PDB file of C-alpha atoms in Angstrom:
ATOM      1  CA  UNK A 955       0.000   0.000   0.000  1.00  0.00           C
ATOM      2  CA  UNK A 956       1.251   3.696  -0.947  1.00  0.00           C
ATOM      3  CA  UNK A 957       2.269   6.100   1.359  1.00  0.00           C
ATOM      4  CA  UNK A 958       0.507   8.655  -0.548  1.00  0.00           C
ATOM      5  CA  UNK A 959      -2.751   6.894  -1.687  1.00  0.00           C
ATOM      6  CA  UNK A 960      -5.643   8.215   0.335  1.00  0.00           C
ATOM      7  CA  UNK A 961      -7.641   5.934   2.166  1.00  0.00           C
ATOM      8  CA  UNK A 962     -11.020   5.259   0.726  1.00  0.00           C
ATOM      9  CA  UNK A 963     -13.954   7.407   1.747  1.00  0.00           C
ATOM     10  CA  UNK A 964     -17.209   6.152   2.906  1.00  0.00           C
ATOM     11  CA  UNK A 965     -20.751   8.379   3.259  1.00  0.00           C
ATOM     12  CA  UNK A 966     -20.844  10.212   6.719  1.00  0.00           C
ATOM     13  CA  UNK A 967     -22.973   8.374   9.255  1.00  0.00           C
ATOM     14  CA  UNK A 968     -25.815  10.233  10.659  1.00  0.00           C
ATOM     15  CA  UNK A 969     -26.074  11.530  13.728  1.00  0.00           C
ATOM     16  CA  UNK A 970     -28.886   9.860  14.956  1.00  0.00           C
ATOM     17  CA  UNK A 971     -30.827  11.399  17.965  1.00  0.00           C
ATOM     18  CA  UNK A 972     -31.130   8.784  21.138  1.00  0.00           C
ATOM     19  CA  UNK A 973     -34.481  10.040  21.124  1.00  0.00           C
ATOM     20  CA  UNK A 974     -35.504   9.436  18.166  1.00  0.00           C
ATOM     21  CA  UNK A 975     -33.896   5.944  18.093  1.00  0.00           C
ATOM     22  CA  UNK A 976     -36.050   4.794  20.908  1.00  0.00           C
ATOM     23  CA  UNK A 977     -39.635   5.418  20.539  1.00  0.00           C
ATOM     24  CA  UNK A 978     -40.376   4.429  24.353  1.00  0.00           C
ATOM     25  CA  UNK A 979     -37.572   7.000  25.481  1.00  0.00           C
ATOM     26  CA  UNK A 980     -39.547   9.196  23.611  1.00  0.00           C
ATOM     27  CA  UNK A 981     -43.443   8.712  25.067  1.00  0.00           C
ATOM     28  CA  UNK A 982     -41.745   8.650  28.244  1.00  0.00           C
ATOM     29  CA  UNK A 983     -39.869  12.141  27.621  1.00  0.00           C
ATOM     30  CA  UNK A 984     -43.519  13.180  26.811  1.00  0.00           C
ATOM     31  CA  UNK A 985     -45.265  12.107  29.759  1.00  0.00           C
ATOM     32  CA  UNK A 986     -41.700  13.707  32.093  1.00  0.00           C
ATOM     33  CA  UNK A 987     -42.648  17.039  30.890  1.00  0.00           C
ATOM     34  CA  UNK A 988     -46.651  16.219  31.623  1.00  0.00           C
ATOM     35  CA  UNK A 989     -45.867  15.214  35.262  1.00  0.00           C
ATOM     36  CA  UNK A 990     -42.964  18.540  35.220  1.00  0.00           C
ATOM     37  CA  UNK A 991     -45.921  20.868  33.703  1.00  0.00           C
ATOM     38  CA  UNK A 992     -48.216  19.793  36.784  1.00  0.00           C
ATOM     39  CA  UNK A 993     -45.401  20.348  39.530  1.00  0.00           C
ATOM     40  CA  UNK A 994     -44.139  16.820  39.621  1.00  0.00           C
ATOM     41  CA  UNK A 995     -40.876  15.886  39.555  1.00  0.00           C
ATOM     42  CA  UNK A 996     -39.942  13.277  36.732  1.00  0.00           C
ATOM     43  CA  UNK A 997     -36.479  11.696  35.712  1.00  0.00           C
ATOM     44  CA  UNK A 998     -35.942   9.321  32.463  1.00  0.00           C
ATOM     45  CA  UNK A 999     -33.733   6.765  33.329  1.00  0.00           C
ATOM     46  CA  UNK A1000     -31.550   4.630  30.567  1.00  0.00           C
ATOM     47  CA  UNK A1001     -33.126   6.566  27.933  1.00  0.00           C
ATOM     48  CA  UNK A1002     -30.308   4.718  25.742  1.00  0.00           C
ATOM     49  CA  UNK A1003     -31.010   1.926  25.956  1.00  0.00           C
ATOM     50  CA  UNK A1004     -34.048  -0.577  24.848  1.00  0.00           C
ATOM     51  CA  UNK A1005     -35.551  -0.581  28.241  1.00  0.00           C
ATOM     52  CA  UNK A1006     -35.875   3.456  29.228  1.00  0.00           C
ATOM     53  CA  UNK A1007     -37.754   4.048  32.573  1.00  0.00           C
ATOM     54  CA  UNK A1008     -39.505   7.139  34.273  1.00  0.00           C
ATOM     55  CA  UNK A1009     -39.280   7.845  37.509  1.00  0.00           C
ATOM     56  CA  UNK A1010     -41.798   9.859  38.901  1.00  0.00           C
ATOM     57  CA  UNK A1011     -41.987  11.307  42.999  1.00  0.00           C
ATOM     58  CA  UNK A1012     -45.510  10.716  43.942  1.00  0.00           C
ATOM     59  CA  UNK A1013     -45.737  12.030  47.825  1.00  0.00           C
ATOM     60  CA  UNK A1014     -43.260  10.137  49.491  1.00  0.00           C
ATOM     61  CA  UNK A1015     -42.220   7.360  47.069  1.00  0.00           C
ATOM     62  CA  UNK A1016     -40.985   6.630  43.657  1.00  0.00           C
ATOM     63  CA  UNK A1017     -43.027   5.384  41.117  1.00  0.00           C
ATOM     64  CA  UNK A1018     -41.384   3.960  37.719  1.00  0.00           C
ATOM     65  CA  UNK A1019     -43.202   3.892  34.525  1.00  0.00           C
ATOM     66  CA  UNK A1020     -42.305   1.824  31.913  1.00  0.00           C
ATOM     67  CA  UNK A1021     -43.879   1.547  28.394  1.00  0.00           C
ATOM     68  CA  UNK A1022     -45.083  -1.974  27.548  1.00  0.00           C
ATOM     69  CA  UNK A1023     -46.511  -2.826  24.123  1.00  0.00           C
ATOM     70  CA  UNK A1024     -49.594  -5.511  24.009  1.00  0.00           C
ATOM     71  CA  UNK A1025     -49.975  -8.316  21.830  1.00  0.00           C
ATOM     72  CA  UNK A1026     -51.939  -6.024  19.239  1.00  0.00           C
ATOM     73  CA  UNK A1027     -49.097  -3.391  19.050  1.00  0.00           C
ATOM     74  CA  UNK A1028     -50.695  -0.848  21.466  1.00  0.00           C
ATOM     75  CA  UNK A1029     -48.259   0.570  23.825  1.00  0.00           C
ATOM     76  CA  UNK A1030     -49.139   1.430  27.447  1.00  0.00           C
ATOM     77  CA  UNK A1031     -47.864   3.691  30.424  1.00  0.00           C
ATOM     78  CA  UNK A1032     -47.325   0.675  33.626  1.00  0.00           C
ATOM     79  CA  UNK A1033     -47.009   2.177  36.556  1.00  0.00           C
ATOM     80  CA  UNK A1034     -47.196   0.647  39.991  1.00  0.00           C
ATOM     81  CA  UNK A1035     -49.535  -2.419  40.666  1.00  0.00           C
ATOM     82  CA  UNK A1036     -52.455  -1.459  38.834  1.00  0.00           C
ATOM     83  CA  UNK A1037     -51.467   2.158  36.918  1.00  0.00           C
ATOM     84  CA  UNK A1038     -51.617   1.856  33.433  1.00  0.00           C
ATOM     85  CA  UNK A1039     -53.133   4.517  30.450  1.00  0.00           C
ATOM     86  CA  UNK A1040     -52.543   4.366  26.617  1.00  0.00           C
ATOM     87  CA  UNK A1041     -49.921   6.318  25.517  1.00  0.00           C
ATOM     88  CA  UNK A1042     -52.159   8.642  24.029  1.00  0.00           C
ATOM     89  CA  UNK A1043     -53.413   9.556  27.065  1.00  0.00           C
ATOM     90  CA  UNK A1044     -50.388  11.909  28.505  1.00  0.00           C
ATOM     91  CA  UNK A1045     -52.362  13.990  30.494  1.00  0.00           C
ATOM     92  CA  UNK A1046     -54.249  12.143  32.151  1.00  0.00           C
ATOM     93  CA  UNK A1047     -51.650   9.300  32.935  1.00  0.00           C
ATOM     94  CA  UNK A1048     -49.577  12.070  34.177  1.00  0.00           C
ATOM     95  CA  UNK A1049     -52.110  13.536  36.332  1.00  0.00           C
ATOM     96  CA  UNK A1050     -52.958   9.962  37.844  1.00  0.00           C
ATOM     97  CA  UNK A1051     -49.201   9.684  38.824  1.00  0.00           C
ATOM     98  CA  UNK A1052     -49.425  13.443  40.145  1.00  0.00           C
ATOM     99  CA  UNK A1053     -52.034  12.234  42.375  1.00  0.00           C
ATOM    100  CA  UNK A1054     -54.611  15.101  40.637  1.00  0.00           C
ATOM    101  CA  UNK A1055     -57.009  12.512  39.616  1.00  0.00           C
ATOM    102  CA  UNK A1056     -58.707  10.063  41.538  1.00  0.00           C
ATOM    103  CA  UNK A1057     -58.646   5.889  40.330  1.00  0.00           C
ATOM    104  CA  UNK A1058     -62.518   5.631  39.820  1.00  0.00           C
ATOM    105  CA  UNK A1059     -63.960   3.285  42.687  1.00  0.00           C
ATOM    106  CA  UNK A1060     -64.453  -0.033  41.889  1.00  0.00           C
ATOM    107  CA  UNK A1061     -67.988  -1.976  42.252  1.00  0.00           C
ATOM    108  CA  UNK A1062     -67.737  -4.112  45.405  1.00  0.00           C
ATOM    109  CA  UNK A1063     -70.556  -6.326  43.921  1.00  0.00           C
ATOM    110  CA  UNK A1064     -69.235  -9.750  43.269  1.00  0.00           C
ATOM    111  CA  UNK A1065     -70.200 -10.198  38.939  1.00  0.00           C
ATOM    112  CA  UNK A1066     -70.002 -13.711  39.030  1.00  0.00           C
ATOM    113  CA  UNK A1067     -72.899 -13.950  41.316  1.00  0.00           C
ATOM    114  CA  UNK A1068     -74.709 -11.535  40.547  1.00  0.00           C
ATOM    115  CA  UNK A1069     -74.604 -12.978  37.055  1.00  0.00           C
ATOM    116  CA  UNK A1070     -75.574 -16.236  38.264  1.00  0.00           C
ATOM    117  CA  UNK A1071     -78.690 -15.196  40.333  1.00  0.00           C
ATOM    118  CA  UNK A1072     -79.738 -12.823  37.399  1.00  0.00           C
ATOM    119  CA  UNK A1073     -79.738 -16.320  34.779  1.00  0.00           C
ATOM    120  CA  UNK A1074     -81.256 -18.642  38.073  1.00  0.00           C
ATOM    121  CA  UNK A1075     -84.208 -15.675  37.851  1.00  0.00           C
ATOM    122  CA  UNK A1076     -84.643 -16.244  34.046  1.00  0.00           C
ATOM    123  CA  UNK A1077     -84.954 -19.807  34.065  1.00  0.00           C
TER     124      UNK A1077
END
């Protein structure tokens, strides 16, 4: 090889954004400012890497959020035991983790039975 031959030149790679290269980094980004814009305090954590999560101070605990995607390609905010809101819903995921919005209360009636006694009274 020559001294004075020029090594070959390939196309510049682009400068890819890790943002943009992670679609769940991103949503969760989203939803930090959401919880930031209601006084929360929010941090994305590993946004680099495949598995980004959010980490959200609700009173006196942390709460992460990760974004899951279902069997049908929806993807979801997950968030605790029971926490969870499409990721279309940014507002109102970030004012459940905010504490600004109340879980609706569940029904304390049992369904099974009830179903039962309403097809016992049919028959």
């Amino acid at each position: 090889m020559s001294v004075t031959n020029p090594p070959p030149t390939r196309p510049p790679t682009p400068q890819v954004n890790a943002l943009q290269a992670n679609p769940r980094a991103e949503l969760l980004t989203r939803l930090a400012e959401a919880v930031r814009s209601l006084g929360g305090t929010a941090l994305v954590a590993l946004s680099a890497t495949a598995h980004p999560v959010l980490y959200v101070r609700a009173s006196t605990r942390l709460v992460p959020v990760v974004v899951v995607e279902d069997v049908s390609g929806h993807r979801w905010f997950i968030w605790g035991r029971t926490g969870s809101a499409h990721v279309t819903k940014v507002e109102e995921a970030a004012a459940a983790l905010c504490g600004h919005d109340r879980p609706p209360v569940r029904s304390r009636v049992n369904l099974v039975a009830a179903r039962r006694a309403l097809l016992r009274g049919a028959a």
